[in-house]
Coordinates of N, CA, C and O and ligand atoms in Angstrom, one line a residue:
M1 N 3.7 -25.4 12.0 CA 4.2 -24.1 11.4 C 3.1 -23.5 10.5 O 2.7 -24.2 9.5
K2 N 2.7 -22.3 10.8 CA 1.7 -21.7 9.9 C 2.3 -21.2 8.6 O 3.5 -20.9 8.6
K3 N 1.5 -21.1 7.6 CA 2.0 -20.6 6.3 C 1.4 -19.2 6.2 O 0.4 -18.8 6.8
L4 N 2.0 -18.4 5.3 CA 1.6 -17.0 5.0 C 0.1 -16.9 4.7 O -0.6 -16.1 5.3
E5 N -0.4 -17.8 3.8 CA -1.8 -17.8 3.4 C -2.7 -18.0 4.6 O -3.8 -17.4 4.6
D6 N -2.3 -18.8 5.6 CA -3.2 -19.1 6.8 C -3.4 -17.8 7.6 O -4.3 -17.8 8.5
L7 N -2.5 -16.8 7.4 CA -2.6 -15.7 8.3 C -3.4 -14.5 7.8 O -3.4 -13.4 8.3
I8 N -4.0 -14.8 6.6 CA -4.9 -13.7 6.1 C -6.3 -14.2 6.4 O -6.9 -15.1 5.8
L9 N -6.9 -13.6 7.4 CA -8.2 -14.0 8.0 C -9.3 -13.3 7.3 O -9.2 -12.1 6.9
T10 N -10.4 -14.0 7.0 CA -11.6 -13.3 6.4 C -12.7 -13.1 7.3 O -13.1 -14.0 8.1
Y11 N -13.2 -11.9 7.4 CA -14.4 -11.5 8.2 C -15.5 -11.1 7.3 O -15.4 -10.1 6.6
K12 N -16.5 -11.9 7.2 CA -17.6 -11.6 6.3 C -18.5 -10.4 6.8 O -18.6 -10.3 8.0
N13 N -19.0 -9.6 5.8 CA -19.8 -8.5 6.1 C -19.2 -7.5 7.1 O -19.9 -7.0 8.0
F14 N -17.9 -7.2 7.0 CA -17.2 -6.2 7.7 C -16.5 -5.3 6.8 O -15.8 -5.9 5.9
P15 N -16.5 -4.0 6.9 CA -17.2 -3.2 7.9 C -18.7 -3.0 7.4 O -19.4 -2.3 8.1
K16 N -19.0 -3.5 6.2 CA -20.4 -3.3 5.7 C -20.9 -4.7 5.1 O -20.0 -5.5 4.7
D17 N -22.2 -4.8 5.0 CA -22.7 -6.0 4.4 C -22.1 -6.2 3.0 O -22.0 -5.2 2.3
G18 N -21.8 -7.4 2.6 CA -21.4 -7.7 1.3 C -19.9 -7.6 1.1 O -19.3 -8.0 0.1
I19 N -19.1 -7.1 2.1 CA -17.7 -7.0 2.0 C -17.0 -8.2 2.8 O -17.4 -8.4 4.0
D20 N -16.2 -8.9 2.1 CA -15.3 -9.9 2.8 C -14.0 -9.2 3.2 O -13.2 -9.0 2.4
F21 N -13.9 -8.9 4.5 CA -12.8 -8.1 4.9 C -11.6 -9.1 5.2 O -11.7 -10.0 5.9
K22 N -10.5 -8.8 4.6 CA -9.3 -9.5 4.8 C -8.4 -8.9 5.8 O -7.9 -7.8 5.6
D23 N -8.2 -9.6 6.9 CA -7.5 -9.0 8.0 C -6.0 -9.4 7.8 O -5.6 -10.6 8.0
V24 N -5.2 -8.4 7.5 CA -3.8 -8.7 7.2 C -2.8 -8.6 8.4 O -1.6 -8.7 8.3
L25 N -3.4 -8.2 9.5 CA -2.6 -7.9 10.7 C -2.2 -9.0 11.6 O -1.4 -8.9 12.5
E26 N -2.9 -10.2 11.4 CA -2.6 -11.4 12.2 C -1.1 -11.7 12.1 O -0.5 -12.2 13.0
I27 N -0.5 -11.5 10.9 CA 0.9 -11.8 10.7 C 1.8 -11.2 11.7 O 2.9 -11.7 12.0
L28 N 1.4 -10.0 12.3 CA 2.3 -9.3 13.2 C 2.5 -10.2 14.5 O 3.5 -9.9 15.2
Q29 N 1.7 -11.2 14.7 CA 1.8 -12.0 15.9 C 2.8 -13.2 15.6 O 3.0 -14.0 16.5
Y30 N 3.3 -13.2 14.4 CA 4.2 -14.3 14.0 C 5.5 -13.7 13.3 O 5.6 -13.6 12.1
P31 N 6.4 -13.2 14.2 CA 7.5 -12.4 13.7 C 8.4 -13.1 12.7 O 8.9 -12.4 11.7
D32 N 8.5 -14.4 12.7 CA 9.4 -15.1 11.7 C 8.7 -15.0 10.4 O 9.4 -14.9 9.3
I33 N 7.4 -15.2 10.4 CA 6.7 -15.2 9.1 C 6.6 -13.8 8.5 O 6.7 -13.5 7.3
F34 N 6.4 -12.8 9.5 CA 6.4 -11.4 9.1 C 7.8 -11.0 8.5 O 7.8 -10.4 7.4
K35 N 8.8 -11.5 9.1 CA 10.2 -11.2 8.5 C 10.3 -11.8 7.1 O 10.9 -11.1 6.2
D36 N 9.9 -13.0 6.9 CA 10.0 -13.6 5.6 C 9.2 -12.8 4.5 O 9.6 -12.6 3.4
L37 N 8.0 -12.3 5.0 CA 7.2 -11.5 4.1 C 7.9 -10.2 3.7 O 8.0 -9.8 2.5
I38 N 8.5 -9.6 4.7 CA 9.2 -8.3 4.4 C 10.4 -8.5 3.5 O 10.7 -7.7 2.6
L39 N 11.1 -9.7 3.7 CA 12.3 -10.0 2.8 C 11.7 -10.1 1.4 O 12.4 -9.7 0.4
K40 N 10.6 -10.8 1.2 CA 10.0 -11.0 -0.1 C 9.7 -9.7 -0.7 O 9.9 -9.4 -1.9
M41 N 9.0 -8.8 0.1 CA 8.5 -7.5 -0.4 C 9.7 -6.6 -0.8 O 9.6 -5.8 -1.7
S42 N 10.8 -6.8 -0.1 CA 12.0 -6.0 -0.3 C 12.9 -6.4 -1.4 O 13.8 -5.7 -1.8
S43 N 12.7 -7.7 -1.9 CA 13.7 -8.2 -2.9 C 13.1 -8.0 -4.3 O 13.0 -8.9 -5.1
N44 N 12.8 -6.8 -4.6 CA 12.1 -6.5 -5.8 C 13.0 -5.6 -6.7 O 13.6 -4.6 -6.2
K45 N 13.0 -5.8 -8.0 CA 13.9 -5.1 -8.9 C 13.5 -3.6 -8.9 O 14.3 -2.7 -8.8
F46 N 12.2 -3.3 -9.0 CA 11.9 -1.9 -9.2 C 12.1 -1.1 -7.9 O 12.2 0.1 -7.9
L47 N 12.1 -1.8 -6.7 CA 12.4 -1.1 -5.5 C 13.9 -0.7 -5.5 O 14.2 0.4 -5.0
K48 N 14.8 -1.5 -6.0 CA 16.2 -1.2 -6.0 C 16.4 0.1 -6.8 O 17.3 0.9 -6.4
D49 N 15.7 0.3 -7.9 CA 15.9 1.5 -8.7 C 15.2 2.8 -8.2 O 15.4 3.8 -8.7
A50 N 14.3 2.6 -7.2 CA 13.6 3.8 -6.7 C 14.4 4.6 -5.7 O 15.2 4.1 -4.9
E51 N 14.2 5.9 -5.7 CA 14.9 6.8 -4.7 C 14.2 6.6 -3.3 O 14.8 6.8 -2.3
A52 N 12.9 6.4 -3.3 CA 12.1 6.4 -2.0 C 10.9 5.5 -2.1 O 10.4 5.2 -3.2
I53 N 10.4 5.2 -1.0 CA 9.1 4.4 -0.8 C 8.0 5.5 -0.4 O 8.3 6.4 0.3
I54 N 6.8 5.3 -0.9 CA 5.7 6.0 -0.3 C 4.7 5.0 0.2 O 4.3 4.0 -0.5
S55 N 4.3 5.1 1.5 CA 3.3 4.1 2.0 C 2.1 4.9 2.4 O 2.0 6.1 2.6
I56 N 1.0 4.1 2.5 CA -0.4 4.7 2.6 C -1.0 4.3 3.9 O -1.0 3.2 4.4
D57 N -1.6 5.4 4.5 CA -2.4 5.4 5.8 C -3.4 4.2 5.7 O -4.2 4.1 4.8
A58 N -3.5 3.4 6.7 CA -2.7 3.3 7.9 C -1.9 2.0 7.9 O -0.7 1.9 8.3
R59 N -2.5 0.9 7.4 CA -1.8 -0.4 7.5 C -0.6 -0.4 6.6 O 0.3 -1.1 6.8
G60 N -0.7 0.4 5.5 CA 0.5 0.5 4.6 C 1.8 0.9 5.3 O 2.9 0.6 4.9
F61 N 1.6 1.7 6.4 CA 2.8 2.2 7.2 C 3.5 1.1 7.8 O 4.7 1.1 7.9
I62 N 2.8 0.1 8.3 CA 3.4 -1.1 9.0 C 4.3 -1.8 8.0 O 5.5 -2.1 8.3
F63 N 3.8 -2.1 6.8 CA 4.6 -2.9 5.9 C 5.6 -2.0 5.2 O 6.8 -2.4 5.0
G64 N 5.2 -0.7 4.9 CA 6.2 0.2 4.3 C 7.4 0.5 5.1 O 8.5 0.5 4.6
S65 N 7.2 0.7 6.4 CA 8.4 1.1 7.2 C 9.3 -0.1 7.4 O 10.5 0.0 7.4
A66 N 8.7 -1.3 7.5 CA 9.6 -2.5 7.5 C 10.4 -2.7 6.2 O 11.6 -3.0 6.3
V67 N 9.7 -2.5 5.1 CA 10.4 -2.6 3.8 C 11.5 -1.5 3.7 O 12.6 -1.8 3.2
A68 N 11.2 -0.3 4.2 CA 12.1 0.8 4.1 C 13.4 0.4 4.9 O 14.5 0.7 4.5
L69 N 13.2 -0.2 6.1 CA 14.3 -0.6 6.9 C 15.2 -1.6 6.2 O 16.4 -1.6 6.2
E70 N 14.5 -2.7 5.7 CA 15.1 -3.8 5.1 C 15.9 -3.4 3.9 O 17.0 -3.9 3.6
S71 N 15.3 -2.4 3.1 CA 15.9 -2.1 1.8 C 16.8 -0.8 1.9 O 17.3 -0.3 0.9
S72 N 16.8 -0.2 3.2 CA 17.6 1.0 3.4 C 17.1 2.1 2.4 O 18.0 2.9 1.9
K73 N 15.8 2.2 2.3 CA 15.3 3.3 1.4 C 14.6 4.3 2.3 O 13.9 4.0 3.3
P74 N 14.6 5.6 1.9 CA 13.8 6.6 2.6 C 12.3 6.3 2.4 O 12.0 5.7 1.4
M75 N 11.5 6.8 3.3 CA 10.0 6.6 3.1 C 9.3 7.9 3.4 O 9.6 8.6 4.4
V76 N 8.3 8.2 2.6 CA 7.4 9.3 2.9 C 6.0 8.7 3.0 O 5.8 7.5 2.6
V77 N 5.0 9.4 3.5 CA 3.7 8.9 3.8 C 2.6 9.7 3.1 O 2.7 10.9 2.9
A78 N 1.6 8.9 2.7 CA 0.3 9.5 2.3 C -0.7 9.3 3.4 O -1.0 8.1 3.7
R79 N -1.2 10.4 3.9 CA -2.1 10.3 5.1 C -3.5 10.9 4.9 O -3.6 11.7 4.0
K80 N -4.4 10.5 5.7 CA -5.7 11.1 5.7 C -5.6 12.6 6.0 O -4.7 13.0 6.7
P81 N -6.4 13.4 5.4 CA -6.2 14.9 5.5 C -6.3 15.4 6.9 O -7.0 14.7 7.8
G82 N -5.6 16.5 7.2 CA -5.7 17.1 8.6 C -4.7 16.4 9.5 O -4.6 16.8 10.7
K83 N -3.9 15.5 9.1 CA -2.9 14.8 10.0 C -1.5 15.3 9.8 O -0.7 15.1 10.7
L84 N -1.2 15.8 8.6 CA 0.2 16.2 8.4 C 0.4 17.7 8.5 O -0.4 18.5 7.9
P85 N 1.4 18.2 9.2 CA 1.7 19.6 9.3 C 2.4 20.1 8.1 O 2.9 19.4 7.3
G86 N 2.4 21.4 8.0 CA 3.1 22.1 6.8 C 2.3 22.1 5.6 O 1.1 21.7 5.6
K87 N 2.9 22.4 4.5 CA 2.2 22.5 3.2 C 2.0 21.1 2.6 O 2.9 20.3 2.6
T88 N 0.7 20.8 2.2 CA 0.4 19.5 1.7 C -0.3 19.6 0.4 O -0.9 20.6 0.0
L89 N -0.2 18.4 -0.4 CA -1.0 18.3 -1.6 C -2.1 17.2 -1.2 O -1.8 16.2 -0.6
T90 N -3.4 17.5 -1.6 CA -4.5 16.6 -1.3 C -5.3 16.2 -2.5 O -5.5 17.1 -3.4
R91 N -5.7 15.0 -2.5 CA -6.6 14.6 -3.6 C -7.7 13.7 -3.1 O -7.5 12.8 -2.2
E92 N -8.9 13.9 -3.7 CA -10.0 13.1 -3.3 C -10.2 11.9 -4.2 O -9.9 12.0 -5.4
Y93 N -10.8 10.8 -3.7 CA -11.0 9.7 -4.6 C -12.3 8.9 -4.1 O -12.7 9.1 -3.0
D94 N -12.8 8.1 -5.0 CA -14.0 7.3 -4.7 C -13.7 6.0 -4.0 O -12.8 5.3 -4.4
L95 N -14.5 5.7 -2.9 CA -14.4 4.4 -2.3 C -15.7 3.6 -2.8 O -16.5 4.2 -3.5
E96 N -15.8 2.4 -2.4 CA -17.0 1.6 -2.8 C -18.2 2.3 -2.3 O -19.2 2.4 -3.0
Y97 N -18.2 3.0 -1.1 CA -19.3 3.8 -0.7 C -18.7 5.1 -0.2 O -17.9 5.1 0.7
G98 N -19.0 6.2 -0.9 CA -18.6 7.5 -0.4 C -17.2 7.9 -1.0 O -16.7 7.3 -2.0
K99 N -16.6 8.8 -0.3 CA -15.3 9.4 -0.8 C -14.3 9.4 0.3 O -14.6 9.3 1.5
N100 N -13.0 9.5 -0.1 CA -11.9 9.6 0.9 C -10.9 10.6 0.3 O -10.9 10.9 -0.9
S101 N -9.9 11.0 1.1 CA -8.9 11.9 0.5 C -7.5 11.5 1.1 O -7.5 10.9 2.2
L102 N -6.5 11.8 0.4 CA -5.1 11.5 0.9 C -4.3 12.8 0.7 O -4.4 13.5 -0.3
S103 N -3.3 13.0 1.7 CA -2.4 14.2 1.6 C -1.0 13.7 1.7 O -0.7 12.7 2.4
I104 N -0.1 14.5 1.0 CA 1.3 14.3 1.1 C 2.0 15.6 1.4 O 1.6 16.6 0.9
Q105 N 3.1 15.6 2.2 CA 3.8 16.8 2.5 C 4.7 17.2 1.3 O 5.5 16.4 0.8
I106 N 4.5 18.5 0.9 CA 5.3 18.9 -0.3 C 6.8 18.8 0.0 O 7.6 18.4 -0.9
N107 N 7.2 19.2 1.2 CA 8.7 19.2 1.5 C 9.3 17.8 1.4 O 10.4 17.6 1.0
A108 N 8.5 16.8 1.8 CA 8.9 15.4 1.7 C 9.1 14.9 0.3 O 10.1 14.3 -0.1
L109 N 8.1 15.3 -0.5 CA 8.1 14.9 -2.0 C 9.3 15.5 -2.7 O 9.8 14.9 -3.6
K110 N 9.6 16.8 -2.4 CA 10.6 17.5 -3.1 C 12.0 16.8 -3.2 O 12.7 17.0 -4.1
K111 N 12.3 16.0 -2.1 CA 13.6 15.4 -2.0 C 13.8 14.3 -3.0 O 15.0 13.9 -3.2
F112 N 12.8 13.7 -3.6 CA 12.9 12.4 -4.3 C 12.2 12.5 -5.7 O 11.2 13.2 -5.8
N113 N 12.8 11.8 -6.7 CA 12.2 11.8 -8.0 C 11.4 10.6 -8.4 O 10.5 10.6 -9.2
S114 N 11.9 9.4 -7.8 CA 11.2 8.2 -8.2 C 10.8 7.4 -7.0 O 11.5 7.3 -6.0
F115 N 9.6 6.8 -7.1 CA 9.0 6.1 -5.9 C 8.5 4.7 -6.2 O 8.1 4.5 -7.4
V116 N 8.5 3.9 -5.2 CA 7.7 2.7 -5.2 C 6.6 2.8 -4.1 O 6.9 3.3 -3.0
I117 N 5.4 2.5 -4.5 CA 4.3 2.6 -3.5 C 4.2 1.3 -2.7 O 4.3 0.2 -3.4
V118 N 4.1 1.3 -1.4 CA 3.9 0.1 -0.6 C 2.6 0.2 0.2 O 2.3 1.2 0.8
D119 N 1.7 -0.8 0.0 CA 0.5 -0.9 0.8 C 0.2 -2.3 1.3 O 0.9 -3.2 0.8
D120 N -0.8 -2.4 2.1 CA -1.1 -3.7 2.6 C -1.9 -4.6 1.7 O -1.7 -5.8 1.5
L121 N -2.9 -3.9 1.0 CA -3.8 -4.7 0.2 C -4.3 -3.9 -1.0 O -4.6 -2.7 -0.9
L122 N -4.3 -4.5 -2.2 CA -4.9 -3.9 -3.4 C -6.3 -4.4 -3.6 O -6.4 -5.7 -3.9
A123 N -7.3 -3.6 -3.6 CA -8.7 -4.0 -3.8 C -9.1 -3.4 -5.2 O -8.7 -3.9 -6.2
T124 N -9.9 -2.4 -5.2 CA -10.3 -1.8 -6.5 C -9.2 -0.9 -7.1 O -9.3 -0.6 -8.3
G125 N -8.2 -0.6 -6.3 CA -7.1 0.2 -6.9 C -7.3 1.7 -6.8 O -6.4 2.5 -7.1
G126 N -8.4 2.1 -6.2 CA -8.7 3.6 -6.1 C -7.7 4.3 -5.2 O -7.3 5.4 -5.5
T127 N -7.3 3.7 -4.1 CA -6.4 4.3 -3.2 C -5.1 4.5 -3.8 O -4.5 5.6 -3.8
V128 N -4.5 3.5 -4.4 CA -3.2 3.5 -5.0 C -3.2 4.5 -6.2 O -2.3 5.3 -6.4
N129 N -4.3 4.5 -6.9 CA -4.4 5.4 -8.0 C -4.4 6.9 -7.6 O -3.8 7.7 -8.2
C130 N -5.0 7.1 -6.5 CA -5.0 8.5 -5.9 C -3.6 8.9 -5.6 O -3.2 10.0 -6.0
V131 N -2.8 8.1 -4.9 CA -1.4 8.4 -4.6 C -0.6 8.6 -5.9 O 0.2 9.5 -6.0
S132 N -0.8 7.7 -6.9 CA 0.0 7.8 -8.1 C -0.4 9.1 -8.8 O 0.5 9.8 -9.3
R133 N -1.6 9.6 -8.8 CA -2.0 10.8 -9.5 C -1.3 12.0 -8.7 O -0.9 13.0 -9.4
L134 N -1.3 12.0 -7.4 CA -0.7 13.0 -6.6 C 0.8 13.1 -7.0 O 1.3 14.2 -7.2
L135 N 1.5 12.0 -7.2 CA 2.9 12.0 -7.5 C 3.1 12.4 -9.0 O 4.0 13.2 -9.3
Q136 N 2.3 11.9 -9.8 CA 2.5 12.2 -11.3 C 2.2 13.7 -11.6 O 2.9 14.3 -12.4
D137 N 1.3 14.3 -10.8 CA 1.0 15.7 -11.0 C 2.3 16.5 -10.6 O 2.4 17.7 -11.1
Q138 N 3.1 16.0 -9.8 CA 4.4 16.7 -9.4 C 5.6 16.2 -10.3 O 6.7 16.3 -9.9
R139 N 5.2 15.5 -11.4 CA 6.2 14.9 -12.3 C 7.2 13.9 -11.6 O 8.4 13.8 -12.0
K140 N 6.7 13.2 -10.7 CA 7.5 12.1 -10.0 C 7.2 10.8 -10.8 O 6.1 10.6 -11.3
E141 N 8.3 10.0 -10.8 CA 8.2 8.7 -11.5 C 7.7 7.6 -10.5 O 8.2 7.6 -9.4
I142 N 6.8 6.8 -11.0 CA 6.4 5.7 -10.1 C 6.9 4.4 -10.7 O 6.5 4.0 -11.9
L143 N 7.7 3.6 -10.0 CA 8.3 2.4 -10.6 C 7.4 1.2 -10.4 O 7.6 0.2 -11.1
G144 N 6.6 1.3 -9.4 CA 5.7 0.1 -9.2 C 5.0 0.2 -7.8 O 5.2 1.1 -7.0
L145 N 4.1 -0.8 -7.6 CA 3.4 -1.0 -6.4 C 3.8 -2.4 -5.8 O 3.8 -3.4 -6.5
I146 N 4.2 -2.4 -4.5 CA 4.4 -3.6 -3.8 C 3.3 -3.8 -2.7 O 3.2 -2.9 -1.9
T147 N 2.6 -4.8 -2.8 CA 1.5 -5.0 -1.8 C 1.6 -6.4 -1.3 O 1.9 -7.4 -2.0
F148 N 1.2 -6.6 0.0 CA 1.1 -7.9 0.6 C 0.0 -8.7 -0.1 O 0.3 -9.8 -0.6
V149 N -1.2 -8.2 -0.1 CA -2.3 -9.0 -0.7 C -3.0 -8.3 -1.9 O -3.1 -7.0 -1.9
E150 N -3.4 -9.0 -2.9 CA -4.1 -8.5 -4.0 C -5.4 -9.3 -4.1 O -5.4 -10.5 -4.2
L151 N -6.6 -8.6 -4.2 CA -7.9 -9.2 -4.4 C -8.1 -9.2 -5.9 O -8.5 -8.3 -6.5
K152 N -7.7 -10.4 -6.6 CA -7.6 -10.3 -8.0 C -8.9 -10.1 -8.8 O -8.9 -9.5 -9.8
K153 N -10.0 -10.6 -8.1 CA -11.3 -10.4 -8.8 C -11.7 -9.0 -9.0 O -12.4 -8.6 -9.9
L154 N -11.1 -8.1 -8.2 CA -11.5 -6.7 -8.3 C -10.7 -5.9 -9.4 O -10.9 -4.8 -9.7
N155 N -9.6 -6.6 -9.9 CA -8.9 -6.1 -11.0 C -8.3 -4.7 -10.8 O -8.2 -3.9 -11.8
G156 N -7.9 -4.4 -9.6 CA -7.3 -3.1 -9.3 C -6.1 -2.7 -10.1 O -5.9 -1.6 -10.5
R157 N -5.3 -3.8 -10.5 CA -4.1 -3.4 -11.2 C -4.4 -2.8 -12.6 O -3.6 -2.2 -13.2
M158 N -5.6 -3.1 -13.1 CA -6.0 -2.5 -14.4 C -6.1 -0.9 -14.3 O -6.0 -0.3 -15.4
K159 N -6.3 -0.4 -13.1 CA -6.4 1.1 -13.0 C -5.0 1.7 -13.0 O -4.9 2.9 -13.0
L160 N -3.9 0.9 -12.9 CA -2.6 1.4 -12.6 C -1.7 1.3 -13.9 O -1.7 0.2 -14.5
D161 N -0.9 2.3 -14.1 CA 0.0 2.3 -15.3 C 1.4 2.0 -14.9 O 2.3 2.6 -15.5
F162 N 1.6 1.1 -13.9 CA 3.0 0.7 -13.5 C 2.8 -0.7 -13.0 O 1.7 -1.2 -12.7
P163 N 4.0 -1.4 -12.9 CA 3.9 -2.9 -12.5 C 3.4 -3.0 -11.0 O 3.7 -2.2 -10.2
V164 N 2.7 -4.2 -10.8 CA 2.2 -4.5 -9.5 C 2.8 -5.8 -9.0 O 2.8 -6.8 -9.8
E165 N 3.4 -5.8 -7.9 CA 4.0 -7.1 -7.3 C 3.2 -7.3 -6.0 O 3.2 -6.6 -5.1
S166 N 2.4 -8.4 -6.0 CA 1.7 -8.8 -4.8 C 2.2 -10.1 -4.3 O 2.6 -11.0 -5.2
I167 N 2.4 -10.3 -3.0 CA 3.0 -11.5 -2.5 C 1.9 -12.6 -2.5 O 2.2 -13.8 -2.8
I168 N 0.7 -12.3 -2.1 CA -0.4 -13.2 -2.1 C -1.5 -12.6 -3.0 O -2.0 -11.5 -2.7
S169 N -2.0 -13.4 -4.0 CA -3.1 -13.0 -4.8 C -4.3 -13.9 -4.6 O -4.1 -15.1 -4.8
I170 N -5.4 -13.4 -4.1 CA -6.5 -14.3 -3.8 C -7.8 -13.8 -4.4 O -7.9 -12.6 -4.8
Ligands
AMP1 P1 -8.9 0.0 -2.8 O1 -8.8 1.5 -2.9 O2 -10.3 -0.5 -3.1 O3 -7.8 -0.7 -3.6 O4 -8.7 -0.4 -1.3 C1 -7.6 0.1 -0.7 C2 -7.5 0.0 0.8 O5 -8.8 -0.3 1.5 C3 -6.6 -1.2 1.1 O6 -5.3 -0.7 1.2 C4 -7.1 -1.8 2.3 O7 -6.5 -1.3 3.4 C5 -8.6 -1.5 2.3 N1 -9.5 -2.5 1.8 C6 -10.3 -2.5 0.7 N2 -11.0 -3.6 0.6 C7 -10.6 -4.4 1.6 C8 -10.9 -5.8 2.0 N3 -11.8 -6.5 1.3 N4 -10.3 -6.3 3.1 C9 -9.4 -5.5 3.8 N5 -9.1 -4.3 3.5 C10 -9.6 -3.7 2.4

């Protein structure tokens, strides 16, 4: 029987030299272990108090929608720009190399006041910080981040002013 930790595979120098890429999608081939993970991610106090989940393009959607189903919470999405129809809010942020942006639909945000962010992996924290700034600019409350994996050496949680719950910290 495989353990959760065994299912986080490391690919050296992907997608660029010097990056140890953690492949978190192997778990999808082990539905019983995936289910355990989703139960753990969903049994969180700050999730209970949130009106909605927001998940982040693209692997965050896989974990976010499973947590949304398990916890019976509505979910909205933060997507790469140009993907969402209607009026959106967009913010740019720095990656290790270059820049990226994320957009959220204004009409989706309007319905909820408090959010928990769900993503696959916390690295430098730039991506989650971008989402939290988009929400905070609209006076939305962020109760926490729930992530499958946290790369603790990169100290991403230091960028965030809300609690972080990671299931695996490596
Ligand atoms: P960051 O903004 O640095 O916290 O990185 C955020 C996103 O980039 C994560 O949600 C991952 O999807 C991806 N990412 C960053 N670093 C890695 C890594 N070493 N392995 C796998 N995915 C990563």
